[in-house]
Amino acid sequence: MSRAARLLQLLEHLRAHRRPVLGADLARASGVSLRTLYRDIGTLREQGAQIEGDPGVGYVLRPGFTLPPLMFSEDELEALVLGARWVAAHAADGELAAAAQGVMNRITTTLPAELRLAVETSGLFVPARADAQPVAPWLPALRQAIRDEHALWLDYRDEADRATRRRVWPFAMAFFDHARLIAAWCELRQDFRSFRADRVVALEATGQRYPERRHVLLQRWRAGCLNVHPAGQAADRS
């Protein structure tokens, strides 16, 4: 087993336990000596793993840790590069574009020199669209509301140019080629509705959590409430 594979396996052992695991038990599960196990723990910590504990006490991986970049294959790295470049070029969200660049900067600074060069000189590009979506200043507020499960006041113009103001519970946003679609529960219609992002006039945060959890809304929505025509055109239901 390669060292990289062994480190990955060690992370998986730690991830499977919520309580500290003795170094001897981790070493036995990994098939290495206790001394090697301590070195591996140190390596993972250097790579950013939030591993708490000490010899004789045990070790536990703090929740939320993601695998360090050294675990990515070349194909996975290329997928990350391509995805980050797409977000930067097509998301119409300055904060999200900056975050995508930040992700790539963080990854490249921790990669071995050979892989770092491969990322920096990647031949995978995402050309800007001639009909690129205009930057929408309210997109960060929308993403935050989805993340926090907060209701929003939405000022919207439908395809007939009728203006409405309504309170919605946003839980998802889809990035189609021809449109950005916001999925939300609409208190006015008492039903799921899809809103095209380019028809949003303004969003206003309420700071109030909506009564259902986002994953529950997603489950109900996936059961049949997402309106997408077979040809891929997003429907405008307001």
Short mmCIF file of C-alpha atoms in Angstrom, two decimals:
data_model
loop_
_atom_site.label_atom_id
_atom_site.label_comp_id
_atom_site.label_asym_id
_atom_site.label_seq_id
_atom_site.Cartn_x
_atom_site.Cartn_y
_atom_site.Cartn_z
CA MET A 1 0.00 0.00 0.00
CA SER A 2 1.34 3.44 -0.93
CA ARG A 3 1.86 6.06 1.76
CA ALA A 4 -0.87 8.26 0.26
CA ALA A 5 -3.32 5.34 0.35
CA ARG A 6 -2.32 4.58 3.94
CA LEU A 7 -2.95 8.21 4.98
CA LEU A 8 -6.35 8.09 3.29
CA GLN A 9 -7.17 4.88 5.12
CA LEU A 10 -6.13 6.44 8.43
CA LEU A 11 -8.46 9.37 7.80
CA GLU A 12 -11.30 6.96 7.12
CA HIS A 13 -10.60 5.13 10.40
CA LEU A 14 -10.70 8.43 12.29
CA ARG A 15 -13.82 9.59 10.46
CA ALA A 16 -15.65 6.43 11.54
CA HIS A 17 -15.26 7.27 15.25
CA ARG A 18 -16.76 10.14 17.22
CA ARG A 19 -14.69 9.44 20.30
CA PRO A 20 -10.88 9.38 20.63
CA VAL A 21 -9.22 6.20 19.36
CA LEU A 22 -5.99 4.96 20.92
CA GLY A 23 -2.92 5.18 18.73
CA ALA A 24 -2.27 1.46 19.20
CA ASP A 25 -5.72 0.62 17.81
CA LEU A 26 -5.20 2.93 14.83
CA ALA A 27 -1.78 1.44 14.17
CA ARG A 28 -3.22 -2.08 14.28
CA ALA A 29 -6.05 -1.14 11.89
CA SER A 30 -3.58 0.51 9.50
CA GLY A 31 -1.09 -2.35 9.69
CA VAL A 32 1.82 -0.13 10.78
CA SER A 33 3.96 0.36 13.84
CA LEU A 34 2.96 2.81 16.53
CA ARG A 35 5.93 4.98 15.60
CA THR A 36 4.79 5.13 11.97
CA LEU A 37 1.26 5.91 13.10
CA TYR A 38 2.51 8.94 15.04
CA ARG A 39 4.42 10.13 11.97
CA ASP A 40 1.29 9.71 9.83
CA ILE A 41 -0.78 11.71 12.33
CA GLY A 42 1.82 14.48 12.14
CA THR A 43 1.76 14.44 8.34
CA LEU A 44 -2.02 14.73 8.23
CA ARG A 45 -1.96 17.61 10.70
CA GLU A 46 0.58 19.41 8.50
CA GLN A 47 -1.80 18.97 5.57
CA GLY A 48 -4.61 20.65 7.50
CA ALA A 49 -6.40 17.75 9.18
CA GLN A 50 -7.92 18.89 12.50
CA ILE A 51 -6.85 15.84 14.50
CA GLU A 52 -7.02 16.32 18.26
CA GLY A 53 -5.33 14.15 20.85
CA ASP A 54 -1.98 12.88 22.10
CA PRO A 55 -0.17 9.57 22.61
CA GLY A 56 -1.78 7.57 25.39
CA VAL A 57 -4.98 9.63 25.19
CA GLY A 58 -6.21 8.85 21.71
CA TYR A 59 -7.03 10.77 18.55
CA VAL A 60 -10.24 12.16 17.08
CA LEU A 61 -10.92 13.95 13.79
CA ARG A 62 -12.87 17.16 14.21
CA PRO A 63 -16.11 17.29 12.15
CA GLY A 64 -16.05 19.15 8.88
CA PHE A 65 -12.56 18.20 7.72
CA THR A 66 -12.25 17.51 4.00
CA LEU A 67 -9.55 15.40 2.43
CA PRO A 68 -6.30 17.22 1.79
CA PRO A 69 -5.35 17.95 -1.84
CA LEU A 70 -2.55 15.39 -1.81
CA MET A 71 -5.28 12.74 -1.94
CA PHE A 72 -6.67 13.98 -5.27
CA SER A 73 -5.91 12.11 -8.49
CA GLU A 74 -4.93 14.00 -11.63
CA ASP A 75 -8.44 13.53 -13.03
CA GLU A 76 -9.95 14.87 -9.80
CA LEU A 77 -7.65 17.89 -9.87
CA GLU A 78 -8.60 18.62 -13.46
CA ALA A 79 -12.27 18.40 -12.50
CA LEU A 80 -11.66 20.89 -9.69
CA VAL A 81 -9.83 23.29 -12.00
CA LEU A 82 -12.55 23.09 -14.63
CA GLY A 83 -15.32 23.53 -12.07
CA ALA A 84 -13.64 26.51 -10.41
CA ARG A 85 -13.06 28.18 -13.76
CA TRP A 86 -16.70 27.62 -14.74
CA VAL A 87 -17.90 29.22 -11.50
CA ALA A 88 -15.61 32.19 -12.02
CA ALA A 89 -16.83 32.70 -15.59
CA HIS A 90 -20.52 31.85 -15.37
CA ALA A 91 -21.89 32.18 -11.84
CA ALA A 92 -22.56 35.95 -12.16
CA ASP A 93 -21.65 36.16 -8.48
CA GLY A 94 -18.48 38.07 -7.64
CA GLU A 95 -18.15 36.57 -4.16
CA LEU A 96 -18.58 33.03 -5.46
CA ALA A 97 -16.04 33.66 -8.23
CA ALA A 98 -13.54 34.94 -5.67
CA ALA A 99 -14.23 31.90 -3.48
CA ALA A 100 -13.55 29.58 -6.43
CA GLN A 101 -10.20 31.25 -6.99
CA GLY A 102 -9.45 31.01 -3.29
CA VAL A 103 -10.12 27.26 -3.37
CA MET A 104 -7.67 26.79 -6.22
CA ASN A 105 -5.04 28.93 -4.50
CA ARG A 106 -5.36 26.88 -1.32
CA ILE A 107 -5.13 23.60 -3.21
CA THR A 108 -2.12 24.58 -5.30
CA THR A 109 -0.14 25.80 -2.28
CA THR A 110 -0.38 22.36 -0.65
CA LEU A 111 0.24 20.22 -3.72
CA PRO A 112 3.56 18.56 -4.51
CA ALA A 113 5.53 20.56 -7.10
CA GLU A 114 4.71 18.23 -10.00
CA LEU A 115 0.96 18.31 -9.43
CA ARG A 116 1.04 22.05 -8.71
CA LEU A 117 2.63 22.65 -12.10
CA ALA A 118 -0.01 20.44 -13.73
CA VAL A 119 -2.79 22.56 -12.17
CA GLU A 120 -1.17 25.89 -12.97
CA THR A 121 -0.58 24.91 -16.61
CA SER A 122 -3.83 23.02 -17.11
CA GLY A 123 -5.10 23.22 -20.67
CA LEU A 124 -8.74 23.07 -19.58
CA PHE A 125 -10.41 26.45 -20.03
CA VAL A 126 -13.93 27.84 -19.78
CA PRO A 127 -14.43 30.64 -22.33
CA ALA A 128 -16.68 33.50 -21.32
CA ARG A 129 -20.12 33.31 -22.92
CA ALA A 130 -21.11 36.00 -25.37
CA ASP A 131 -24.47 36.16 -23.60
CA ALA A 132 -23.00 35.93 -20.10
CA GLN A 133 -25.38 36.53 -17.22
CA PRO A 134 -25.05 40.03 -15.73
CA VAL A 135 -23.66 40.27 -12.22
CA ALA A 136 -26.52 40.15 -9.72
CA PRO A 137 -25.61 41.92 -6.46
CA TRP A 138 -28.25 40.00 -4.52
CA LEU A 139 -26.83 36.53 -5.27
CA PRO A 140 -24.67 36.38 -2.11
CA ALA A 141 -27.75 37.21 -0.02
CA LEU A 142 -29.65 34.43 -1.77
CA ARG A 143 -26.91 31.88 -1.15
CA GLN A 144 -26.73 32.92 2.50
CA ALA A 145 -30.49 32.56 2.89
CA ILE A 146 -30.39 29.06 1.38
CA ARG A 147 -27.52 28.13 3.69
CA ASP A 148 -29.22 29.53 6.79
CA GLU A 149 -32.75 28.37 5.83
CA HIS A 150 -34.04 31.94 6.07
CA ALA A 151 -37.10 33.44 4.39
CA LEU A 152 -36.68 36.32 1.94
CA TRP A 153 -38.81 39.08 0.54
CA LEU A 154 -38.67 38.79 -3.23
CA ASP A 155 -39.43 41.56 -5.73
CA TYR A 156 -40.04 39.88 -9.05
CA ARG A 157 -41.25 40.51 -12.60
CA ASP A 158 -42.72 37.53 -14.44
CA GLU A 159 -42.55 36.90 -18.17
CA ALA A 160 -45.61 39.13 -18.68
CA ASP A 161 -43.71 41.92 -16.85
CA ARG A 162 -46.12 41.83 -13.90
CA ALA A 163 -44.45 42.99 -10.69
CA THR A 164 -45.05 41.13 -7.44
CA ARG A 165 -43.61 41.15 -3.95
CA ARG A 166 -43.78 37.97 -1.95
CA ARG A 167 -42.17 36.14 0.92
CA VAL A 168 -40.41 32.93 -0.11
CA TRP A 169 -38.40 30.10 1.43
CA PRO A 170 -35.43 29.55 -0.91
CA PHE A 171 -33.82 26.14 -0.75
CA ALA A 172 -32.02 25.60 -4.07
CA MET A 173 -30.59 27.35 -7.10
CA ALA A 174 -29.98 25.67 -10.45
CA PHE A 175 -27.45 26.91 -13.02
CA PHE A 176 -28.89 26.10 -16.45
CA ASP A 177 -27.20 27.12 -19.70
CA HIS A 178 -29.95 29.60 -20.55
CA ALA A 179 -31.09 30.71 -17.13
CA ARG A 180 -30.49 30.60 -13.40
CA LEU A 181 -33.45 29.15 -11.54
CA ILE A 182 -34.35 29.74 -7.90
CA ALA A 183 -36.45 27.05 -6.24
CA ALA A 184 -38.52 28.21 -3.28
CA TRP A 185 -41.71 27.71 -1.34
CA CYS A 186 -43.93 30.73 -1.96
CA GLU A 187 -46.11 31.84 0.94
CA LEU A 188 -48.34 33.80 -1.47
CA ARG A 189 -49.15 30.76 -3.63
CA GLN A 190 -48.76 28.18 -0.85
CA ASP A 191 -46.81 26.01 -3.27
CA PHE A 192 -43.37 25.50 -4.76
CA ARG A 193 -42.40 28.07 -7.35
CA SER A 194 -39.46 28.51 -9.71
CA PHE A 195 -38.12 32.01 -10.30
CA ARG A 196 -35.74 33.03 -13.05
CA ALA A 197 -32.81 34.92 -11.57
CA ASP A 198 -32.73 37.44 -14.42
CA ARG A 199 -36.26 38.55 -13.49
CA VAL A 200 -35.50 39.21 -9.84
CA VAL A 201 -35.59 42.93 -9.10
CA ALA A 202 -34.46 42.77 -5.47
CA LEU A 203 -34.15 40.50 -2.46
CA GLU A 204 -34.53 41.51 1.16
CA ALA A 205 -33.37 39.33 4.02
CA THR A 206 -35.82 38.75 6.86
CA GLY A 207 -33.35 37.18 9.28
CA GLN A 208 -36.11 34.70 10.14
CA ARG A 209 -35.82 30.96 9.71
CA TYR A 210 -38.57 29.31 7.74
CA PRO A 211 -40.50 26.59 9.57
CA GLU A 212 -39.40 23.58 7.49
CA ARG A 213 -35.89 22.22 7.10
CA ARG A 214 -34.20 22.66 3.74
CA HIS A 215 -33.68 18.93 3.20
CA VAL A 216 -37.41 18.32 3.70
CA LEU A 217 -38.28 20.97 1.11
CA LEU A 218 -35.75 19.44 -1.27
CA GLN A 219 -37.27 16.00 -0.86
CA ARG A 220 -40.78 17.30 -1.58
CA TRP A 221 -39.53 19.35 -4.52
CA ARG A 222 -37.67 16.41 -6.04
CA ALA A 223 -40.80 14.31 -5.73
CA GLY A 224 -42.38 16.27 -8.55
CA CYS A 225 -42.35 20.01 -8.00
CA LEU A 226 -39.34 20.95 -10.15
CA ASN A 227 -40.69 22.31 -13.45
CA VAL A 228 -38.19 21.76 -16.24
CA HIS A 229 -39.40 21.19 -19.79
CA PRO A 230 -37.97 18.17 -21.66
CA ALA A 231 -36.02 20.48 -23.95
CA GLY A 232 -34.16 21.84 -20.93
CA GLN A 233 -35.83 25.26 -20.79
CA ALA A 234 -36.56 26.42 -17.27
CA ALA A 235 -40.20 27.17 -16.60
CA ASP A 236 -41.25 30.44 -15.02
CA ARG A 237 -43.90 29.75 -12.41
CA SER A 238 -44.78 32.76 -10.36
#
